[in-house]
XYZ file of C-alpha atoms in Angstrom:
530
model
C -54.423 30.725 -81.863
C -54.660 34.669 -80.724
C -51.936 36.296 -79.875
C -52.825 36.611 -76.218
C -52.766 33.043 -75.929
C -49.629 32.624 -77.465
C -47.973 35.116 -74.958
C -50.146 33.166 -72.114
C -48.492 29.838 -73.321
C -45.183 31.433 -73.397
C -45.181 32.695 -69.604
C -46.386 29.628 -68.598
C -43.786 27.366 -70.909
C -41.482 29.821 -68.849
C -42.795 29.809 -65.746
C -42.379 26.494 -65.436
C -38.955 25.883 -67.195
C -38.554 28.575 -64.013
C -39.539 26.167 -61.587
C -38.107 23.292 -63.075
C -34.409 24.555 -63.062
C -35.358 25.695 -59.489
C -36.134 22.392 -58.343
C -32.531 21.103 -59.637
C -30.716 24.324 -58.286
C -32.698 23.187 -55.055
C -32.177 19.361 -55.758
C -28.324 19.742 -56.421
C -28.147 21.920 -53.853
C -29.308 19.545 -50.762
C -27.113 16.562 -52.305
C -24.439 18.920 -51.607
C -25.102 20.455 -48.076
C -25.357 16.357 -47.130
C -21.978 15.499 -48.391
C -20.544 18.498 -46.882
C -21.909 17.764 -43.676
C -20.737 13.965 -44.186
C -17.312 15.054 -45.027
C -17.256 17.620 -41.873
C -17.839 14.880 -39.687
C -14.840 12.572 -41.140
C -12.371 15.584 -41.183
C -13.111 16.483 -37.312
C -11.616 13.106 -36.453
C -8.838 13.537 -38.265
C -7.457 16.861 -36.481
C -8.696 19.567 -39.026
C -9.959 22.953 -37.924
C -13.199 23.523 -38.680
C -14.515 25.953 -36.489
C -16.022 28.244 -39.199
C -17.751 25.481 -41.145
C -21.044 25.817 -39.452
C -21.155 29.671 -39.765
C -19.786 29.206 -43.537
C -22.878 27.351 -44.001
C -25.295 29.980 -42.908
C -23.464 32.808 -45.172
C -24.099 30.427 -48.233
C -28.054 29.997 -47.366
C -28.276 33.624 -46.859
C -26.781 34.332 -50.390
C -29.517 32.085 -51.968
C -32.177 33.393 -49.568
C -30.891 36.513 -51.031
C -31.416 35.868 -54.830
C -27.424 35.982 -55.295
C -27.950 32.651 -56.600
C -24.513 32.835 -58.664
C -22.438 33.770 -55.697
C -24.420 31.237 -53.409
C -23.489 28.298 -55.476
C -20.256 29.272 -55.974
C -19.325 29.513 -52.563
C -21.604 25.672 -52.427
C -19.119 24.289 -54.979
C -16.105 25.571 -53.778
C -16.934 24.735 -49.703
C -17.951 21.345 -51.357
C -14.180 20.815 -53.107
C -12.567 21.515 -49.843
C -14.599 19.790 -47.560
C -14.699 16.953 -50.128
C -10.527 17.214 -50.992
C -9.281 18.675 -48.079
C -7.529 21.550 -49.727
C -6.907 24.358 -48.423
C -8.067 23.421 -44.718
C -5.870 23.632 -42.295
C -4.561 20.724 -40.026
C -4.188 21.542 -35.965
C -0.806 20.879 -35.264
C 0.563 19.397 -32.547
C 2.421 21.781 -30.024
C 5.145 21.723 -27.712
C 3.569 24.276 -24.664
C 0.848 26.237 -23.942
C 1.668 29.473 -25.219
C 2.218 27.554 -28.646
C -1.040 26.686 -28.905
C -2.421 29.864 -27.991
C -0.390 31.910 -30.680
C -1.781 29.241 -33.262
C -5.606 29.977 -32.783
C -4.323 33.907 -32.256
C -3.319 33.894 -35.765
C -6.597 32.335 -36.987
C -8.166 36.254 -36.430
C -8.996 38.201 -39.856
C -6.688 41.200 -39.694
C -8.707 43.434 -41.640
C -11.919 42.711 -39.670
C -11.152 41.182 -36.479
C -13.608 38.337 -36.611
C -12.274 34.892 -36.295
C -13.981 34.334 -40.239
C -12.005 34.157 -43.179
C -14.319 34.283 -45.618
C -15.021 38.238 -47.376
C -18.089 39.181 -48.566
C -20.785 37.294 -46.378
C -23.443 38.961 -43.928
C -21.924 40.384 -40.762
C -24.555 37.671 -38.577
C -21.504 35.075 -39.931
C -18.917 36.325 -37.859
C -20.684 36.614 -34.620
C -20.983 32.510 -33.637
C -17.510 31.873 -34.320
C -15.759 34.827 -32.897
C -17.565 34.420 -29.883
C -16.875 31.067 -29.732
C -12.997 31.292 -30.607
C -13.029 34.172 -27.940
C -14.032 31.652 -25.191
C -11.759 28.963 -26.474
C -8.330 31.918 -26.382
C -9.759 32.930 -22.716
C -8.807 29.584 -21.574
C -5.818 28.869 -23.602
C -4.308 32.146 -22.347
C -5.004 30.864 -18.851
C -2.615 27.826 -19.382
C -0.103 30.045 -21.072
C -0.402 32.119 -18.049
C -0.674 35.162 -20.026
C -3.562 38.146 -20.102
C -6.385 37.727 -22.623
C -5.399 39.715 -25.287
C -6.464 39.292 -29.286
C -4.657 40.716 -31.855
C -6.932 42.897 -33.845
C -9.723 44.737 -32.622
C -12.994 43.531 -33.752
C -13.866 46.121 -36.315
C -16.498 44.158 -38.160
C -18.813 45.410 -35.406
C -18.375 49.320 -36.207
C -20.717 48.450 -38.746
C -23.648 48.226 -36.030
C -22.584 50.668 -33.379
C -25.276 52.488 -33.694
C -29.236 51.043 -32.607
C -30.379 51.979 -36.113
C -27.373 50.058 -37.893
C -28.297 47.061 -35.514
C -31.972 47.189 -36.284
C -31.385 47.300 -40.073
C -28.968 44.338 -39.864
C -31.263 42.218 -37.567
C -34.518 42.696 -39.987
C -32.168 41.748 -42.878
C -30.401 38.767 -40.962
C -33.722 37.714 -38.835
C -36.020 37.212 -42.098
C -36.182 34.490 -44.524
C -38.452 33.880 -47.881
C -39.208 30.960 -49.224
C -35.585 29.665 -50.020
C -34.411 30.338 -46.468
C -37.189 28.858 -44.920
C -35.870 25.455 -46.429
C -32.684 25.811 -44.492
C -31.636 26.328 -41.314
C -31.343 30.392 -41.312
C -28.921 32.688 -40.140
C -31.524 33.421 -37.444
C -29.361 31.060 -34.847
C -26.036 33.509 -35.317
C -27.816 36.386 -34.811
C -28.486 35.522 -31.028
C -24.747 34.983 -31.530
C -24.139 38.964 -30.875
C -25.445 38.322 -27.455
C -22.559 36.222 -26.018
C -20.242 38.647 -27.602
C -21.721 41.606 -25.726
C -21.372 39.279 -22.753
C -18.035 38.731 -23.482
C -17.406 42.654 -23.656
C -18.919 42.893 -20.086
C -15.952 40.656 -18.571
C -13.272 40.861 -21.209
C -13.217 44.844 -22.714
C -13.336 43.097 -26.130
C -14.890 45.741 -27.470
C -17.447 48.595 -26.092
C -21.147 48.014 -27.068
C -22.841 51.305 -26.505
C -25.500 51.180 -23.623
C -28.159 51.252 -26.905
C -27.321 49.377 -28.864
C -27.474 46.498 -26.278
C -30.813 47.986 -25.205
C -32.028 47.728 -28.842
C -30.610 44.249 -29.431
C -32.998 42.943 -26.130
C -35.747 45.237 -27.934
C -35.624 43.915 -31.056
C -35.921 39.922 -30.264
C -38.720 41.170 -27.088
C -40.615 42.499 -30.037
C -40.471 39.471 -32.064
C -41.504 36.584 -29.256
C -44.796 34.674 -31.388
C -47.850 35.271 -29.494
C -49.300 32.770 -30.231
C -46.540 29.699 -29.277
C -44.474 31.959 -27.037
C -41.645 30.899 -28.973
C -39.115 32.653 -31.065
C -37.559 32.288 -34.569
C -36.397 33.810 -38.116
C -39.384 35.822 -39.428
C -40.919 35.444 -42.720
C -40.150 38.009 -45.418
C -43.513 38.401 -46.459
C -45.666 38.585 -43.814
C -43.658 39.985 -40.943
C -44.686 37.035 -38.859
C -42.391 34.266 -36.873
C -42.107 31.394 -39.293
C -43.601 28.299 -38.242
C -44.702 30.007 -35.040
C -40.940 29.684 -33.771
C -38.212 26.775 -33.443
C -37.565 25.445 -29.501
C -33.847 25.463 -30.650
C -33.387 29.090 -31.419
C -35.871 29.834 -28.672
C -33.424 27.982 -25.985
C -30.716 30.573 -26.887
C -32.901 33.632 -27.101
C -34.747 33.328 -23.633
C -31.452 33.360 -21.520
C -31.007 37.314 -22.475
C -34.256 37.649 -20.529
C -34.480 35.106 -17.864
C -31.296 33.681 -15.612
C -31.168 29.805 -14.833
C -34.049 29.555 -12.231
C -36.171 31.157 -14.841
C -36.353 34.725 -12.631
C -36.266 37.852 -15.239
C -32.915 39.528 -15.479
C -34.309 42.645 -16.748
C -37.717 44.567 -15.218
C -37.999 46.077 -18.882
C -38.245 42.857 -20.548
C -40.655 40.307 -18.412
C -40.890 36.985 -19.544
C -44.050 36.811 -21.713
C -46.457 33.919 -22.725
C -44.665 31.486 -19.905
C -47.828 29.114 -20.495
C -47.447 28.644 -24.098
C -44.016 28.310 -24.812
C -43.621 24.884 -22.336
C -46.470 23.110 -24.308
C -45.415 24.416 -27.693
C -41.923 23.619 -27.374
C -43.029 19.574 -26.165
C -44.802 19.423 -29.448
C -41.920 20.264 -31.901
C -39.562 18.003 -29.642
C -42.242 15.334 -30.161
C -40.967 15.437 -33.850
C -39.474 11.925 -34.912
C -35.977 11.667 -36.455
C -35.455 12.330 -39.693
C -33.329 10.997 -42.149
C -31.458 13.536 -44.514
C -27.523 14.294 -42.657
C -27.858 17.895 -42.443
C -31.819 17.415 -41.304
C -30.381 14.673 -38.785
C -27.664 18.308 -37.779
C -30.033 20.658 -37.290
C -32.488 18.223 -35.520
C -30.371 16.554 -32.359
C -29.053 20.423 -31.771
C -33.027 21.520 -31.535
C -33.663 18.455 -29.179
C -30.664 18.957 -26.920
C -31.286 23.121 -27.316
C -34.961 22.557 -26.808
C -34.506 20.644 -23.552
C -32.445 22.080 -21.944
C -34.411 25.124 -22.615
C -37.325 23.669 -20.928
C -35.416 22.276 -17.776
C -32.875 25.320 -16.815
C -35.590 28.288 -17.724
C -39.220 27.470 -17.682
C -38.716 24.077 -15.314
C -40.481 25.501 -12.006
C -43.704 27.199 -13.587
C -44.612 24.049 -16.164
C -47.417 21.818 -15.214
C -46.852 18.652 -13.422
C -48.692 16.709 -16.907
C -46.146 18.690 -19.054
C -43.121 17.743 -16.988
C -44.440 14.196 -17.113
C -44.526 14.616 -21.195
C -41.127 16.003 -21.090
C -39.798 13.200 -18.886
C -40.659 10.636 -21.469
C -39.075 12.836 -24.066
C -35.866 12.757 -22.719
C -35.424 9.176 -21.732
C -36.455 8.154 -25.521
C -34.009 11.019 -26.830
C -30.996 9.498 -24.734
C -31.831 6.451 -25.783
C -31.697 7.291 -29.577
C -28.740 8.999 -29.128
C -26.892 6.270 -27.549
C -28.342 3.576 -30.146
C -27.265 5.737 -33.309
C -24.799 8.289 -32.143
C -22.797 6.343 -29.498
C -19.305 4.951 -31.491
C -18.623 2.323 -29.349
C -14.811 1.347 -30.607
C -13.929 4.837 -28.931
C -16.446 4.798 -26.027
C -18.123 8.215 -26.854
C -20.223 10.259 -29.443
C -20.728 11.184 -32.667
C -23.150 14.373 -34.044
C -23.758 12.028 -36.549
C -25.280 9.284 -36.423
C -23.378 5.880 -37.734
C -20.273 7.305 -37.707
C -16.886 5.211 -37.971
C -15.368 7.405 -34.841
C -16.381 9.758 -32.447
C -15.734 13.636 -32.160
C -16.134 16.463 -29.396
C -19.024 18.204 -30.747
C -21.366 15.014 -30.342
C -19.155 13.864 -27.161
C -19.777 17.383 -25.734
C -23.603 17.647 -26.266
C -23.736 14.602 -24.886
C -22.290 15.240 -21.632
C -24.027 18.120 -21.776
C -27.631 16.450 -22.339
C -26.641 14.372 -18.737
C -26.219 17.414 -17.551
C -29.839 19.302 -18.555
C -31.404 16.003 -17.465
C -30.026 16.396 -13.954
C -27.618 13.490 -14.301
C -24.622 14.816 -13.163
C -25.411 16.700 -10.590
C -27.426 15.216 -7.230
C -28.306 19.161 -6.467
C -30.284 19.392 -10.428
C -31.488 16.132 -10.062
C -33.130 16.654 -7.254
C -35.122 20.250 -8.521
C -36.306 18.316 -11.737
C -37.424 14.329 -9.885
C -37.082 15.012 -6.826
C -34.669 13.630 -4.019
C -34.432 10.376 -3.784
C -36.610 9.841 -0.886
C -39.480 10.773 -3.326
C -38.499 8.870 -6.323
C -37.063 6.065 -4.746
C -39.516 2.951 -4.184
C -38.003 0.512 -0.954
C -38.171 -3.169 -1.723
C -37.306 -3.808 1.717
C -34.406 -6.325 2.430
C -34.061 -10.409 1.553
C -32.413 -12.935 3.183
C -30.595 -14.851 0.889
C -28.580 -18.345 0.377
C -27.503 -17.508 -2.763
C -28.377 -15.002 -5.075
C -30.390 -16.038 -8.349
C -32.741 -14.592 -11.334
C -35.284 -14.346 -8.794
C -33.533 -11.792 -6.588
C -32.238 -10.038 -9.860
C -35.603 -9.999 -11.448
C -37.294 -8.316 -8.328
C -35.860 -4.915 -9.836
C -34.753 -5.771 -13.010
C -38.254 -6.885 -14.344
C -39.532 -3.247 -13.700
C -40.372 -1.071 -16.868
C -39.108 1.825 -15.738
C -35.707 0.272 -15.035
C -32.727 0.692 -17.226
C -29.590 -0.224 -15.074
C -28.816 -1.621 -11.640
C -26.045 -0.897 -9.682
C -24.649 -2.941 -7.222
C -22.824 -1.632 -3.522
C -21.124 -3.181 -0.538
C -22.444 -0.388 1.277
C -25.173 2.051 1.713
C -25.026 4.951 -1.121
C -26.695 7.551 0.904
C -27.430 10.324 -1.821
C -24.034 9.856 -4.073
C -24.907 6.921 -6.272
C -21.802 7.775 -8.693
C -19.466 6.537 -6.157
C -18.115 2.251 -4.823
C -20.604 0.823 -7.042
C -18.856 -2.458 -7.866
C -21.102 -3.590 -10.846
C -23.373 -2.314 -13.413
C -25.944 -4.761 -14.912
C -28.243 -3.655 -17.864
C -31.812 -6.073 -17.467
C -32.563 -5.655 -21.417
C -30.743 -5.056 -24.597
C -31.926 -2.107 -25.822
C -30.959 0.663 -22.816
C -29.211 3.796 -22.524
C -26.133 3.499 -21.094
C -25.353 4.056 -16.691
C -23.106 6.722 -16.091
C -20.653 4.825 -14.252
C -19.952 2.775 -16.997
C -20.235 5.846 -19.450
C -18.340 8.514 -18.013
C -15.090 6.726 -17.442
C -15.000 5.293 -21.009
C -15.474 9.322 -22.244
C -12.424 10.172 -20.273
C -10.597 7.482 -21.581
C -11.329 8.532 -24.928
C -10.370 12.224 -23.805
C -6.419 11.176 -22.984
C -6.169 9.365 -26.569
C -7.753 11.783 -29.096
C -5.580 13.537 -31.114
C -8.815 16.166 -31.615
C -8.318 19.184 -29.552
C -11.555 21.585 -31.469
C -14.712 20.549 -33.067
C -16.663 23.143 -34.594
C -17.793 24.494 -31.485
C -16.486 22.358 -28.671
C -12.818 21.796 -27.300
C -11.451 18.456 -25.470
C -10.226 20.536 -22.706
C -14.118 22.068 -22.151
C -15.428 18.359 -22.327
C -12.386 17.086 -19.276
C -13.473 20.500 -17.104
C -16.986 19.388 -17.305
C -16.424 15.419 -16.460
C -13.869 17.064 -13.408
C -16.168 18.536 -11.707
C -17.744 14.973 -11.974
C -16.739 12.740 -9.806
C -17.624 8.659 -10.520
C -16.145 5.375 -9.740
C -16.165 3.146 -12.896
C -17.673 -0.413 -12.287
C -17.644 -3.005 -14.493
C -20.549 -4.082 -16.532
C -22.065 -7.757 -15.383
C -23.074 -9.894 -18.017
C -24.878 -13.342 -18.255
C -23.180 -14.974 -15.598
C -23.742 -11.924 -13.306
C -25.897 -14.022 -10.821
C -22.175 -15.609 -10.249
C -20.513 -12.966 -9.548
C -22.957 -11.557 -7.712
C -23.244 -14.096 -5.211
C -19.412 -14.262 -4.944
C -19.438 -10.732 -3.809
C -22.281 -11.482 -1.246
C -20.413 -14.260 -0.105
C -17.625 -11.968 0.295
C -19.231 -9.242 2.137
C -22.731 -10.245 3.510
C -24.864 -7.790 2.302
C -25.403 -6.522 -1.392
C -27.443 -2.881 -1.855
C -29.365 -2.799 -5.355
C -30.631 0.334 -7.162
C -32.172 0.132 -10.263
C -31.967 3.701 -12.249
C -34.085 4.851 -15.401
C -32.939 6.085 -18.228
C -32.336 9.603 -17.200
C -30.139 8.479 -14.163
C -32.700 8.980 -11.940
C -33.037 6.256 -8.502
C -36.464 4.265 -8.650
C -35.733 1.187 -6.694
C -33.763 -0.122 -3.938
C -33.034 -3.967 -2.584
C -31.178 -5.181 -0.511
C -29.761 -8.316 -0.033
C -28.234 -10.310 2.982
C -26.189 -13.330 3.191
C -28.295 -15.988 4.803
């Protein structure tokens, strides 16, 4: 054998011992992330703070991303211990007042750096998520200790991009992934992060942004919108391009720096561009089916309830009719899958994972907050996505009745499109959340009606002892459901012809709506006493 080939054989015997221990690095890795993220969602019920989990996360697929392979899996082994063991976390207390409480999540701030992120020696795009979050969370907490927002430390972590050309570096290093990253979800998502914390510094001083750098920050992510898909996303290292063409989830926080909530541009600079791609392309990715790997199962209800509500609150009044149609369907089969594996129904609310023993406020939260991007909650939404319900509702007309039976049931029950009825003693009007006086679901496999959901979230509310997910507090979920207000009625089952019919007896005249999945009015009966 010639030399030459010898040295051939050798580069290749190496080449693929190469790829062989990168497989296992890759291999070991993902058994990991899942049992981290399984282990996150068990500790969040029991009270521990977690709030920099998520961003932890992104720092370690950076590092590998990164080729500090050493330093990534150390920091993978050592977030895997504590997640796994529980040392070293920290438990939230409980606390006798208000003010309390708020010096507890003061003290959580790094000293030396300002960010709410304890961790030294990750990328800068780390700190922004959590900060900002944590900065909303001490905003309110100061408002029930009745004391000014103040933090402790100035946030000196962002001196390191005060300048446009120290931001641009950071976002092309942060905002591009090779092949590694591309495997995981990147530390894109954060760096949209620094927007709400310049928002922040509009209304709370927290820190000064220079008038360019926040002019670059818009530039940057206006200069890196696909083309193609409209969408945006974490760029590929090696061709300069948007991976993938863009992800609907990242997209849904990038767009609102450039259009407000009835999709009008905020800033003449920076018009919207490729409005007629983005609807279409985003449908298509939240067409994808659920997966089945934990942290896959993470990242993909957060795209779906990202994605939609992207759709519905920015780009809802210049999509097509067909594609509002296709997103319709979208959203009734998502809350349906979310109720059938993420609904815990011991505690009567959500999990973000799916099968989980007990529910927690991140998956609660979302939740809520999907009724609320579907128009659910509020008669004003609901009516700009469906329609009033003068247009969506069908009349039946009105039966005279000696008794009530399946055939007076079945008249709405037996429609397709139906997923709940409500009963009333009297005429709804337009506020279908209040004096319904009985819920009835015509087939097993439904999402649930709101006023049987909502008051069973509540209830959960006053008896958790969680008070912070990783992103969403118990006192954010009770403002939302507040401003919400719904009479619980009870849920009829197989004798509900009986009852029924006792309640006619009782007050003459029944009214029936039958709702879809997405809360929306589609039928109405009523029914008089003969």
């Amino acid at each position: 054998m010639s030399a030459r080939k010898k040295i051939g054989y050798a580069i290749a015997s190496v080449a693929a011992l190469a790829i062989v221990a990168i497989g296992l690095i890759v291999a070991s890795t993902t058994s990991k992330i899942s049992g981290i993220f399984k282990a996150n969602e068990s500790l969040k019920s029991e009270g521990y703070y977690l709030s920099e989990f998520e961003f932890q996360m992104l720092g370690i697929a950076y590092h590998l991303d990164h080729g500090s392979y050493r330093l990534a899996l150390s920091r993978l082994d050592a977030m895997h211990r504590k997640m796994t063991t529980g040392e070293g976390l920290v438990k939230i207390p409980q606390f006798a007042n208000a003010v309390e409480r708020l010096d507890f999540y003061l003290n959580l701030q790094n000293p030396r750096t300002g960010a709410f992120y304890s961790v030294e020696g990750d990328p800068l795009v780390s700190c922004f998520g959590v900060t900002a979050n944590m900065i909303n969370f001490i905003e309110e907490l100061a408002h029930d200790a009745a004391r000014p927002f103040r933090l402790k430390y100035p946030l000196k972590f962002l001196d390191e991009i005060d300048t446009p050309a120290e931001l641009e570096r950071m976002m092309d290093d942060a905002g591009s992934v090779g092949w590694i990253g591309a495997r995981f979800k990147a530390p894109y998502v954060s760096l949209i992060e620094l927007n709400d914390l310049m928002e922040q510094d509009e209304r709370l001083h927290v820190y000064g942004f220079r008038d360019d750098v926040k002019l670059a920050f818009h530039q940057w992510f206006y200069d890196h919108q696909d083309p193609e898909t409209g969408l945006w996303g974490p760029l590929d290292r090696a061709s300069g391009k948007v991976l993938d063409g863009g992800d609907v989830g990242d997209s849904g926080k990038v767009i609102k720096m450039f259009v407000d909530n009835d999709g009008n541009d905020i800033l003449p600079q920076f018009p919207l561009r490729y409005v007629d791609r983005i609807f279409a392309s985003s449908l298509d990715q939240l067409a994808e089916p659920i997966p089945t790997r934990l942290d896959d199962l993470h990242r993909w209800i957060l795209t779906k309830d990202r994605g939609l509500r992207f759709l519905t609150r920015y780009l809802w009044k210049k999509a097509p009719a067909a594609e509002k149609e296709r997103a319709r369907a979208l959203m009734q089969d998502f809350v349906r899958v979310r109720f059938e594996h993420y609904f815990v129904r011991t505690d009567g609310a959500f999990s973000l994972y799916p099968g989980a023993a007990h529910a927690d406020l991140d998956g609660t939260g979302e939740a809520v907050g999907m009724y609320d991007y579907v128009g659910a909650l509020s008669p004003t939404k609901q009516a700009r996505l469906w329609g009033g319900p003068a247009e969506t509702i069908a009349d039946l007309g009105m039966r005279k009745v000696a008794k009530i039976g399946p055939a007076e049931i079945a008249a709405i029950a037996d429609r397709t499109e139906v997923n709940s009825m409500r009963f009333y003693r009297t005429e709804p009007g337009s506020d279908f959340l209040h004096h319904a006086v009985g819920v009835l679901y015509p087939r097993e496999t439904h999402a649930p009606d709101l006023v049987d959901l909502l008051p069973r979230i509540a209830a959960w509310l006053d008896v958790t002892a969680q008070t912070m997910g990783n992103w969403i507090t118990r006192d954010s979920i009770a403002e939302e459901l507040a401003a919400v207000q719904v009479d619980g009625a009870p849920v009829l089952g197989s004798d509900a012809a009986v009852t029924l019919d006792a309640m006619l007896k009782e007050e003459a005249r029944l009214v029936v709506i039958g709702f879809d999945a997405l809360q929306v009015p589609r039928y109405r009966l009523v029914l008089e006493k003969m």
